[in-house]
Short mmCIF file of C-alpha atoms in Angstrom, two decimals:
data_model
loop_
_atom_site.label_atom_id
_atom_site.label_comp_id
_atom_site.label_asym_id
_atom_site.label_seq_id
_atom_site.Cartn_x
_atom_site.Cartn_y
_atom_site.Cartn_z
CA UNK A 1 5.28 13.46 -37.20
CA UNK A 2 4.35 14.53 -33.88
CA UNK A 3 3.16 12.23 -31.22
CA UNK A 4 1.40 13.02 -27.78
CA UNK A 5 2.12 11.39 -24.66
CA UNK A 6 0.01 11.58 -21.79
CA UNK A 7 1.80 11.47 -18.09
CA UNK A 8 0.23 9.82 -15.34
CA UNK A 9 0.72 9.85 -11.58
CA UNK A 10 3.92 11.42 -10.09
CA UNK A 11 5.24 11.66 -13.94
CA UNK A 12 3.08 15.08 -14.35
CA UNK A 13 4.84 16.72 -11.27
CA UNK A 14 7.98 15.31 -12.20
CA UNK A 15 7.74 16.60 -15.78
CA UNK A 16 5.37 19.87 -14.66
CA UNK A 17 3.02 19.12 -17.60
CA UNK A 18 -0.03 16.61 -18.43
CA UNK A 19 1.08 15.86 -21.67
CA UNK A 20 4.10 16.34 -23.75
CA UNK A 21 5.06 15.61 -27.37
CA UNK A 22 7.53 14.42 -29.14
CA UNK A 23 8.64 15.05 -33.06
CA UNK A 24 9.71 12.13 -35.52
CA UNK A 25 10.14 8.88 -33.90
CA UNK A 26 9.00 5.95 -35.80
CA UNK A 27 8.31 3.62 -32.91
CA UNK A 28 8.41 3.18 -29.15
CA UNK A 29 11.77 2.43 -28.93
CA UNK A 30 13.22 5.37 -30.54
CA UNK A 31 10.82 7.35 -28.59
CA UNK A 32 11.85 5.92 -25.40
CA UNK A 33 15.19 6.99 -25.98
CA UNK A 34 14.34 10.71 -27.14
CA UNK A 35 12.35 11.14 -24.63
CA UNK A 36 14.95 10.42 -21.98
CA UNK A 37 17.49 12.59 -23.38
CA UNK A 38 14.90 14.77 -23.32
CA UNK A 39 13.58 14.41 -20.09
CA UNK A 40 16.44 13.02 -17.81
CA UNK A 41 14.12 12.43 -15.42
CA UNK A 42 12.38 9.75 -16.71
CA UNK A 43 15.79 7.73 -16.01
CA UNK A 44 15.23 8.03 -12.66
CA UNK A 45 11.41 6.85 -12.41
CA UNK A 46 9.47 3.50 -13.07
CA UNK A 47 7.03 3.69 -15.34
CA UNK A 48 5.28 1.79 -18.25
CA UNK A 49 4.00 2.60 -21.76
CA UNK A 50 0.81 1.88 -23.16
CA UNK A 51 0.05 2.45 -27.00
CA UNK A 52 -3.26 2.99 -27.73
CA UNK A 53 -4.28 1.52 -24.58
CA UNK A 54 -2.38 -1.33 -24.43
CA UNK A 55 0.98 -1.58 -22.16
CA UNK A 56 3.92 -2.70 -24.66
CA UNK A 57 6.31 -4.90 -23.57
CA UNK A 58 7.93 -4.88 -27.01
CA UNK A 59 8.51 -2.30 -29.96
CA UNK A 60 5.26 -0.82 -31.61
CA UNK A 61 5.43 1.46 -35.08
CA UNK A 62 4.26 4.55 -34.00
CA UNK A 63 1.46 6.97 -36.06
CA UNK A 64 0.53 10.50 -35.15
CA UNK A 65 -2.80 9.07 -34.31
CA UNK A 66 -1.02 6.91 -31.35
CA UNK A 67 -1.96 7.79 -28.05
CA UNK A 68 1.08 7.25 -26.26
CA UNK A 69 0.82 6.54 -22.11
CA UNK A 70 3.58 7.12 -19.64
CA UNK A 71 2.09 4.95 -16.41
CA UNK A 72 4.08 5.37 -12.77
CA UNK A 73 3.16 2.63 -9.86
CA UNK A 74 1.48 4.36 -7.23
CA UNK A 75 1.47 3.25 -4.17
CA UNK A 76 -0.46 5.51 -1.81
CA UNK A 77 -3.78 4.27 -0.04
CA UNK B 1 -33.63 -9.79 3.82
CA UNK B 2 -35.40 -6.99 4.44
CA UNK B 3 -31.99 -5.18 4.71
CA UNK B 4 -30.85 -5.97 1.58
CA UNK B 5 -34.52 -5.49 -0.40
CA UNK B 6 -32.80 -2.73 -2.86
CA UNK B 7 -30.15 -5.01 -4.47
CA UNK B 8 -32.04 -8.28 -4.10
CA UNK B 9 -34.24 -6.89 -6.43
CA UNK B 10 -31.99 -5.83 -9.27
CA UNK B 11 -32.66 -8.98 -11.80
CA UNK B 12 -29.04 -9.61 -12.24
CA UNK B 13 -28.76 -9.93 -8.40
CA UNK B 14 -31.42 -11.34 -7.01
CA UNK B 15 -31.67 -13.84 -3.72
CA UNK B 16 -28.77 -16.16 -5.28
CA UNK B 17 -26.50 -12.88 -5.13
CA UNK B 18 -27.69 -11.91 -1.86
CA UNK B 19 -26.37 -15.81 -0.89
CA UNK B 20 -23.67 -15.70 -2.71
CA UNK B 21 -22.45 -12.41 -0.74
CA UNK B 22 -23.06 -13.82 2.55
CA UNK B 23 -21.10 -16.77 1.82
CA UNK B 24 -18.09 -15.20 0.84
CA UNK B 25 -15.18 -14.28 2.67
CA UNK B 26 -12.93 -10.87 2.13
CA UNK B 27 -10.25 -9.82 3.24
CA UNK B 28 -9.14 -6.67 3.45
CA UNK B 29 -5.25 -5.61 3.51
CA UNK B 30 -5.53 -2.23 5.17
CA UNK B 31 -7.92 -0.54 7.11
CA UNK B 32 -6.94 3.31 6.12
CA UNK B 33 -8.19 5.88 3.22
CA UNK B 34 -8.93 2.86 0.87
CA UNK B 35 -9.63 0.46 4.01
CA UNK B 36 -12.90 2.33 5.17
CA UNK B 37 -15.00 2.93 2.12
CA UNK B 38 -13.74 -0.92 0.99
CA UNK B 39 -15.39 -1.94 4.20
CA UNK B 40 -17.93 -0.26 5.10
CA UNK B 41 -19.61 -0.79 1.55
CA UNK B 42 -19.15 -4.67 1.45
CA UNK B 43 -20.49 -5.09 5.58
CA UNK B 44 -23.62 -2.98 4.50
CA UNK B 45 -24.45 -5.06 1.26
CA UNK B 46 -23.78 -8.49 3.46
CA UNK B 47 -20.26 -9.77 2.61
CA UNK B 48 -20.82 -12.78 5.00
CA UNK B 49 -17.26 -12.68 6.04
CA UNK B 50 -14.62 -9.66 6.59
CA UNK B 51 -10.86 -9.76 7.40
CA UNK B 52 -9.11 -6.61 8.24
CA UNK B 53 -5.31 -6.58 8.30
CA UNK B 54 -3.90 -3.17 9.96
CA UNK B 55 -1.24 -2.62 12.45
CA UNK B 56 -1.75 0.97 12.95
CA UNK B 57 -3.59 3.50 15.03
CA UNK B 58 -6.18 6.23 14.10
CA UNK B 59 -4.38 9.49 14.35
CA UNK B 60 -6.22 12.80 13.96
CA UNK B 61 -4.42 13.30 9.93
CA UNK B 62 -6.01 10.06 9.08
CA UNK B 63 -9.71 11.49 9.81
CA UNK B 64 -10.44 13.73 6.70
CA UNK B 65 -10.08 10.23 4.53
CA UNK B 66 -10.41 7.40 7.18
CA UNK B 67 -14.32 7.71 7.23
CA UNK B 68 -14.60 4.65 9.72
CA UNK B 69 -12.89 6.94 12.88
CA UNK B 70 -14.11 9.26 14.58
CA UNK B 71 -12.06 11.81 16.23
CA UNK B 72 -12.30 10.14 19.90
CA UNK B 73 -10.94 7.29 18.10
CA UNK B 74 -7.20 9.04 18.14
CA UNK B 75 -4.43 6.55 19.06
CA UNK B 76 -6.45 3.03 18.92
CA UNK B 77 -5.76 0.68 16.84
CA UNK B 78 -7.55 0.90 13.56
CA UNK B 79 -8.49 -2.35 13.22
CA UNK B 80 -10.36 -2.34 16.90
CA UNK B 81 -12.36 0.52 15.92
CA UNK B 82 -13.56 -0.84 12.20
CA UNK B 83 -14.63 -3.58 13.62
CA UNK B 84 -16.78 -2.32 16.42
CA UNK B 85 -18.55 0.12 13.44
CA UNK B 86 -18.63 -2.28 11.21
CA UNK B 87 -20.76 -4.67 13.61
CA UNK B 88 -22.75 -1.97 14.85
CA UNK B 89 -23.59 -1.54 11.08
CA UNK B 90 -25.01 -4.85 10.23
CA UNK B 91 -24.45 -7.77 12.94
CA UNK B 92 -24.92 -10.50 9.71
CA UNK B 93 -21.37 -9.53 9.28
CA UNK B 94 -18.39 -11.57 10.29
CA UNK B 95 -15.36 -9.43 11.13
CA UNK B 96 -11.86 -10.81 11.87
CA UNK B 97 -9.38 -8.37 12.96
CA UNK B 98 -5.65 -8.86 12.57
CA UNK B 99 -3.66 -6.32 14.58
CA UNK B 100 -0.67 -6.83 12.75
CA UNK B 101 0.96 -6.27 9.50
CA UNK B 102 1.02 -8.22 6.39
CA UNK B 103 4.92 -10.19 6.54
CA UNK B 104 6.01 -13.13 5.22
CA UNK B 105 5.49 -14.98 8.00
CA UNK B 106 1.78 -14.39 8.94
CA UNK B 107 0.66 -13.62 4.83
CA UNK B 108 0.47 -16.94 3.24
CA UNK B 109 -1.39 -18.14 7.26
CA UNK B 110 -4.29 -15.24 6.38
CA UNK B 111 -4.73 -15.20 2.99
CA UNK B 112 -5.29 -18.80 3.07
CA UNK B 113 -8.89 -18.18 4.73
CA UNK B 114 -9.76 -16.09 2.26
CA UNK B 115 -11.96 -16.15 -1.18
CA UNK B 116 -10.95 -12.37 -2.24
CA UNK B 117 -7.99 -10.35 -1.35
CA UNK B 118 -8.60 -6.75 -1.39
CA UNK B 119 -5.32 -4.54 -1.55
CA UNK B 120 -6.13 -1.22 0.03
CA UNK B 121 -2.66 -0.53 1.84
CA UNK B 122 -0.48 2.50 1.28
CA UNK B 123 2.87 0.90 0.89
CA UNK B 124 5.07 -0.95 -2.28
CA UNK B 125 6.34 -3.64 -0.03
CA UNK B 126 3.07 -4.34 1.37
CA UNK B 127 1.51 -4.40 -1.90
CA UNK B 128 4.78 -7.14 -3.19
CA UNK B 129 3.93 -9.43 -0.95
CA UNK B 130 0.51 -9.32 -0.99
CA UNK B 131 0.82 -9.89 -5.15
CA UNK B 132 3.08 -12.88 -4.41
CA UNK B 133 1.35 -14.31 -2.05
CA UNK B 134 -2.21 -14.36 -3.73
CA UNK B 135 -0.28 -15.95 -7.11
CA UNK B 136 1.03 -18.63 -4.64
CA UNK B 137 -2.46 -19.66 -2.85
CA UNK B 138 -4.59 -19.01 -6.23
CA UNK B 139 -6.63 -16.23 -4.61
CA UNK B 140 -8.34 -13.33 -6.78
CA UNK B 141 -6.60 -9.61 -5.63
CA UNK B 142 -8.68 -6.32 -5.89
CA UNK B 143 -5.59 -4.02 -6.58
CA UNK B 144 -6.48 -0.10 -5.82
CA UNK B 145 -3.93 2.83 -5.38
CA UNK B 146 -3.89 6.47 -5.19
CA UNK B 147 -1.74 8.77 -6.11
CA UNK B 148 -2.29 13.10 -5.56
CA UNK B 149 -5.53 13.21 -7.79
CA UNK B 150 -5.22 9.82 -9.70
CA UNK B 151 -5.90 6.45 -8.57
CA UNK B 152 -5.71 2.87 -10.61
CA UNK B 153 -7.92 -0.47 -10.13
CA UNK B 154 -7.42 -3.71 -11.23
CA UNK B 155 -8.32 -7.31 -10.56
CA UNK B 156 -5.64 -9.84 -10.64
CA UNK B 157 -5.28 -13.24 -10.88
CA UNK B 158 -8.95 -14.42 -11.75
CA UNK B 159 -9.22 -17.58 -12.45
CA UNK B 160 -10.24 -17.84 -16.23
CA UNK B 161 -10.68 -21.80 -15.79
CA UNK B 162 -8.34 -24.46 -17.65
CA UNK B 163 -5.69 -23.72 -14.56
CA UNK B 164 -5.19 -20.78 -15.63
CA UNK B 165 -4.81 -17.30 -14.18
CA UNK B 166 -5.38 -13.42 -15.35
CA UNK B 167 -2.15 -11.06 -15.25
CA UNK B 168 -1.22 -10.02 -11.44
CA UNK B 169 0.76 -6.97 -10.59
CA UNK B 170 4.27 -8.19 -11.58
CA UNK B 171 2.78 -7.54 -15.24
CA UNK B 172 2.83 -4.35 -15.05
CA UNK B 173 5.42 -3.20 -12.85
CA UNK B 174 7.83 -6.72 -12.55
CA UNK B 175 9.86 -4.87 -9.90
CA UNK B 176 8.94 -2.85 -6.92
CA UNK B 177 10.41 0.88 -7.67
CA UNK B 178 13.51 1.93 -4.88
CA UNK B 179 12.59 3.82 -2.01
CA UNK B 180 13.40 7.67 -3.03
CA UNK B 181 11.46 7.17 -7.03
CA UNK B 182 7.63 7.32 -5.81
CA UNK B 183 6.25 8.95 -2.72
CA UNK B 184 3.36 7.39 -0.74
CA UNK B 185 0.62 8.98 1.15
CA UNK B 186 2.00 10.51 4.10
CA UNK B 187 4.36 12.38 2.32
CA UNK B 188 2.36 13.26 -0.67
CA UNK B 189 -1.20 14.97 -0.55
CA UNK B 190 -4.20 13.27 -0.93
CA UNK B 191 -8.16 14.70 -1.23
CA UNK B 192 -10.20 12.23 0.94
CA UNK B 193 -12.93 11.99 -2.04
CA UNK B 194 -10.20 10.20 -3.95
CA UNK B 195 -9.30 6.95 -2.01
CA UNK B 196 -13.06 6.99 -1.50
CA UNK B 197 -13.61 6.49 -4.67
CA UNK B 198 -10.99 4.51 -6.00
CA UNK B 199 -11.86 2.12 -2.94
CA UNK B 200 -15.68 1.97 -3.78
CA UNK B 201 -14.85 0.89 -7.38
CA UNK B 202 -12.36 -2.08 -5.44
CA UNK B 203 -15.76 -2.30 -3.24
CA UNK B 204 -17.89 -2.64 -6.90
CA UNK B 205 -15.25 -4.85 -8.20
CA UNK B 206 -15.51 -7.64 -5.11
CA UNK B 207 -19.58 -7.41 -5.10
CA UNK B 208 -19.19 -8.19 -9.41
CA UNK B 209 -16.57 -11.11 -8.65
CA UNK B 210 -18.41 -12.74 -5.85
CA UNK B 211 -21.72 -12.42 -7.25
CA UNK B 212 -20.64 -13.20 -11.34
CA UNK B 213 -22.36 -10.21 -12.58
CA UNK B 214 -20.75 -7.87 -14.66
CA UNK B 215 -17.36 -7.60 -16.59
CA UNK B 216 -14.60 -6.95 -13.57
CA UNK B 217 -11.33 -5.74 -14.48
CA UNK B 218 -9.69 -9.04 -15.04
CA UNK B 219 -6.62 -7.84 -17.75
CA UNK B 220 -7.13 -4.33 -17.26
CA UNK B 221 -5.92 -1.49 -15.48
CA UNK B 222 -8.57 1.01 -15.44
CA UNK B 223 -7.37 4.95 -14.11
CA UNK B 224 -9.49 7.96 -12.45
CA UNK B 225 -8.42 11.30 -12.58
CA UNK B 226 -10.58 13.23 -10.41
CA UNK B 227 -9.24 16.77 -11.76
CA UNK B 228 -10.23 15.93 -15.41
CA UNK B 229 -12.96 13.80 -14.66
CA UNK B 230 -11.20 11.13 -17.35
CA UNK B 231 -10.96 7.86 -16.43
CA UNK B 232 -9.48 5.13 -18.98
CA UNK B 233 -9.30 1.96 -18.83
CA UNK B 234 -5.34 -0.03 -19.72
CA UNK B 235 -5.13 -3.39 -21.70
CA UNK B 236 -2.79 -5.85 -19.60
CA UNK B 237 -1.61 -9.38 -20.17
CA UNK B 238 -0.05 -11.79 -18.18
CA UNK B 239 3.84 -12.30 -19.01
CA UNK B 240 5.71 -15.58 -18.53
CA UNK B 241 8.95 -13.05 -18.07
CA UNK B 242 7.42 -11.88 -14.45
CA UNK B 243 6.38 -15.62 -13.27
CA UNK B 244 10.06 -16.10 -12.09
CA UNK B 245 9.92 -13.03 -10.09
CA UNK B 246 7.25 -14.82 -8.07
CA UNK B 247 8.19 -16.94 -5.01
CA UNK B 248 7.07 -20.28 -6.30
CA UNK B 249 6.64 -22.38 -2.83
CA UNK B 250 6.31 -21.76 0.83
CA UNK B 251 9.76 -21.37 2.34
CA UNK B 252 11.21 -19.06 -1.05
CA UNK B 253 7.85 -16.43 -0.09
CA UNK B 254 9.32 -16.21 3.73
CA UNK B 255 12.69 -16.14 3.15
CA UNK B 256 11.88 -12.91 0.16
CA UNK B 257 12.73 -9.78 2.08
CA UNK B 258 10.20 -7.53 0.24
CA UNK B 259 11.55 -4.62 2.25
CA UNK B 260 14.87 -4.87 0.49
CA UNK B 261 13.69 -5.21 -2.79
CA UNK B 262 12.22 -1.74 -2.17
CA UNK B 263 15.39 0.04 -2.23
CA UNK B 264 18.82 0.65 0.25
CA UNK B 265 16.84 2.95 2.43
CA UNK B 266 15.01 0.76 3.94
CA UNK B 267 18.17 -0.94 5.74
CA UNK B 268 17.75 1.36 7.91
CA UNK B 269 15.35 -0.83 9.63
CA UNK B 270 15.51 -3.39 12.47
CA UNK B 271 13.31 -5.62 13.46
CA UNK B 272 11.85 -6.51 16.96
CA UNK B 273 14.85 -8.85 18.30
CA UNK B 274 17.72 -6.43 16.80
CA UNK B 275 15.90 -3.75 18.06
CA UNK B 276 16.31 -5.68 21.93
CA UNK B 277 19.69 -6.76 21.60
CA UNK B 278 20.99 -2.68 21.88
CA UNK B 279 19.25 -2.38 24.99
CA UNK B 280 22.88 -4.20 26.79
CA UNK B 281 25.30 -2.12 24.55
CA UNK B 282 27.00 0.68 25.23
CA UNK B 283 27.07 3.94 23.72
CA UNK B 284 23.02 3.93 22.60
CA UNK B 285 20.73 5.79 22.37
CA UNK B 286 16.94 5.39 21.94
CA UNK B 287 14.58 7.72 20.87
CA UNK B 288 10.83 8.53 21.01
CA UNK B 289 9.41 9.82 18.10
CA UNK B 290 6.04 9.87 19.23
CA UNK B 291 3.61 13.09 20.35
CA UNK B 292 3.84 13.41 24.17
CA UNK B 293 -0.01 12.17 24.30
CA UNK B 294 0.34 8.45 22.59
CA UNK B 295 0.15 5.64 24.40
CA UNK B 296 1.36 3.56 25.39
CA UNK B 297 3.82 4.66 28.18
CA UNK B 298 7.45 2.50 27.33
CA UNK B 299 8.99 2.29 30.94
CA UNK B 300 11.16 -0.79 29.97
CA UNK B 301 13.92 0.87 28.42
CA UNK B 302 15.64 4.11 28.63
CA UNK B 303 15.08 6.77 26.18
CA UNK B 304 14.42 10.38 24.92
CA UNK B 305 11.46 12.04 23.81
CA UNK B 306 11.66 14.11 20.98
CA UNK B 307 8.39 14.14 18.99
CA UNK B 308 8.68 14.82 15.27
CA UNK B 309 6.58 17.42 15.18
CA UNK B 310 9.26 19.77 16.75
CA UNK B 311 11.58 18.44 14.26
CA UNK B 312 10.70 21.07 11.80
CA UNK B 313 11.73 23.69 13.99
CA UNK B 314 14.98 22.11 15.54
CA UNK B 315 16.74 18.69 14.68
CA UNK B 316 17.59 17.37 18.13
CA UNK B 317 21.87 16.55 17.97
CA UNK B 318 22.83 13.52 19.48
CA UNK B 319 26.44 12.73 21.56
CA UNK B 320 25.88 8.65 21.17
CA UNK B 321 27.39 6.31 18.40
CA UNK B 322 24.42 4.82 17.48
CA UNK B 323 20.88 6.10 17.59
CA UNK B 324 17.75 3.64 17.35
CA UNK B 325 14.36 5.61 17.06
CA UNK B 326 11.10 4.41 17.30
CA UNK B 327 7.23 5.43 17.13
CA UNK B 328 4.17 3.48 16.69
CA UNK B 329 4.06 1.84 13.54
CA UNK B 330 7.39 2.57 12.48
CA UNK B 331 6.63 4.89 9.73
CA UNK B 332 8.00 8.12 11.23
CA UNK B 333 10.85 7.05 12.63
CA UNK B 334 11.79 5.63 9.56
CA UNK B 335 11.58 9.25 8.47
CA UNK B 336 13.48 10.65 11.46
CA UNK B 337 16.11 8.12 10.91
CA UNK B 338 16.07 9.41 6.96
CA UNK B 339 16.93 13.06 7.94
CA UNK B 340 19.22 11.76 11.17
CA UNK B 341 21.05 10.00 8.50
CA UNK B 342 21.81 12.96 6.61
CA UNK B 343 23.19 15.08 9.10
CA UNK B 344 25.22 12.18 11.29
CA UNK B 345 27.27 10.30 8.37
CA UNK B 346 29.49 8.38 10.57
CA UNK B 347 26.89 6.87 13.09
CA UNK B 348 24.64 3.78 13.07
CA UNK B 349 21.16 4.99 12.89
CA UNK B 350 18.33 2.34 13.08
CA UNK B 351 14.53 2.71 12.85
CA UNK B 352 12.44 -0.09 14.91
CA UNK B 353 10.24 -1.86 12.27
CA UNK B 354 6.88 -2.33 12.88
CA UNK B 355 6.96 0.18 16.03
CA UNK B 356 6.61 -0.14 19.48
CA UNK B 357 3.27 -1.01 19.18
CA UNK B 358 4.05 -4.33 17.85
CA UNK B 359 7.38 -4.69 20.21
CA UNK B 360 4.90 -3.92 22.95
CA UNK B 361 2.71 -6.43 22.02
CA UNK B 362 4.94 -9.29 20.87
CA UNK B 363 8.59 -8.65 22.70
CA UNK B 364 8.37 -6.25 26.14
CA UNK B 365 10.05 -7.50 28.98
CA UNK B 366 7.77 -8.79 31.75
CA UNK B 367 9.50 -7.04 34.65
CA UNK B 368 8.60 -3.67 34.89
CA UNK B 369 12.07 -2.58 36.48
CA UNK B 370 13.51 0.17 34.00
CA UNK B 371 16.57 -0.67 32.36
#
């Protein structure tokens, strides 16, 4: 199962991409923690998730039909 | 009402809207890229009431977003110059200026006088306190931000009746990031078409809440990219996890330091009486960061002139155990005394908070004999 995650903000310079994906994790906790050994980076930056357009502030089962959100603060004006 | 003849007679709108607008009261925290079109769109449709909170002065890298200055305009203070176009716009309008920035000691004072709060500033602390302090006095906040080609709106705390409140900032991000995770405007790029039009949408937003027309984004956090032309809108929900993160009376809000929560950095800092209290000790030195053309002139203290702009081309080395810089607002010296910091390890190195602009104003020394 392969799951796309958009990147928002500061996240797509960081990361160099608009979107990246990520192969067999079952929810957003185990894909939380693949993609930061995947992506160091994202250790090192504040952001929140939204699953199918809702931020999570627990774990959600994942489908390859999720549309997975990675959302940095901005805080230019 | 001839003025307003195009939006009086949308059916939804009407006279009642019309009266509704000029009987509310805005305010406005920040008068820069998201500042101007916030502004200038609620004076012309008849916001009866505007406050603009802004501490800093039009310089000419503002002007290709800041659509309220004009390039004579270079070196006063922002909120001077809005308000002068702003009245010259439509003299039904009611503009308070505050030539100061948002702390916790003047926020809770403003915001008070206020219906809507309007967050159009460029900086995380700023946009802390203003969160906090709009949860605290039950006032609705028009959140906007931009980021390179991206920008986000929300509305926070609505009031959805029974006492209770929509989700406010804290929701989504509980904690304001540290200082070296997320860049802000004058260090990142930013195409003036983009604050424009995040700041119309807050400007759309306020005109819906005040007038009850509409769905605003109460619970949502909607995003523009202006690359992809996508913009999607973010379901949100207020936590009782971030509540405590909130300052829940008076004295807790001013005794927060919301500069400190926003990472080591900013200890670099000093505020206005700190700032004074190295002008008797020895082994100082302070430092104009300044171009050679801002005003105004400090006489009341020694210092050294070395503009920032040369920077790039030669750090300037200092002899002196401690090293206090200072420019208008505070901003770039805060970013001299980042890359001072990096060279000089074992010296103090302070930045004067708020700039000189504010010391000048607040603080100077009535005798005009030089130190």
């Amino acid at each position: 199962m392969r799951i796309k995650i958009l990147l928002f903000g500061q996240l797509k310079e960081r990361l160099g991409a608009d979107f990246i994906e990520i192969e067999g994790v079952m929810d957003s906790d185990l894909l939380m923690v693949k993609l930061k050994s995947e992506f160091p980076v994202l250790s090192e930056i504040s952001f929140r998730v939204a699953v199918d357009k809702n931020l999570i502030s627990e774990k959600v089962v994942l489908s390859e039909k999720s549309e997975v959100a990675l959302l940095p603060p901005f805080s230019g004006g | 009402m001839e003025r307003y003849q195009r939006q009086i007679i949308l059916s939804q709108f009407g006279p009642e809207g019309q009266a509704k607008l000029a009987d509310a009261k805005v305010l406005v925290v920040g008068a820069g890229g998201l500042g101007c079109p916030v502004l200038m769109y609620l004076a012309a449709a008849g916001v009866g009431h505007l406050g603009i909170v802004d501490q800093d002065v039009v310089s000419l890298s503002n002007l290709q977003r800041q659509v309220l200055y004009k390039t004579e305009d270079v070196g006063l203070p922002k909120v001077e110059r809005a308000e002068q176009y702003l009245l010259e716009m439509n003299p039904d309008v009611k503009v308070t200026s505050y030539f100061t920035y948002l702390t916790t000691e003047n926020a809770l004072e403003i915001v008070h006088d206020y219906d809507i709060i309007v967050d159009a500033s460029d900086n995380f602390p700023t946009r802390y306190l203003v969160n906090d302090a709009c949860v605290l006095l039950d006032k609705v906040l028009v959140y906007g931000a931009v980021s390179n080609f991206e920008g986000q709106v929300a509305v926070f705390n609505a009031d959805l009746g029974d006492d209770k409140r929509s989700s406010n900032y804290r929701d989504i991000f509980p904690n304001p990031p540290m200082d070296n995770e997320i860049g802000n405007c004058a260090e990142i790029g930013v195409l003036g078409v983009l604050p424009g039009t995040i700041g119309c949408i807050q400007a759309s937003e306020v005109i819906k809440l005040i007038t009850g027309i509409g769905k605003p984004l109460v619970n949502q956090l909607q995003t523009v990219n202006l690359l992809t032309n996508q913009w999607q809108t973010f379901n949100i929900h207020a936590s009782t996890e971030t509540r405590p993160l909130i300052p829940d009376d008076t004295i807790s809000f001013k005794n927060n330091d919301y500069s400190l929560a926003c990472g080591p950095l900013q200890k670099m800092e000093i505020g206005a009486a700190d700032f004074q209290a190295y002008f008797d000790k020895e082994d100082v030195v302070f430092v104009d960061v300044r171009e050679a053309f801002e005003k105004p002139e400090i006489d009341f203290f020694h210092h050294k002139k070395y503009p920032l702009s040369n920077w790039e081309k030669e750090v300037p080395s200092f002899q002196e155990g401690t090293i206090i810089l200072f420019c208008q607002s505070g901003k770039r010296s805060l970013e001299a005394a980042k890359k001072l910091s990096q060279i000089y390890k074992d010296k103090e190195i302070f930045s004067l908070k708020n700039g000189i602009l504010s010391w000048h104003n607040n603080h100077k020394i009535i005798s005009n004999e030089p130190y």
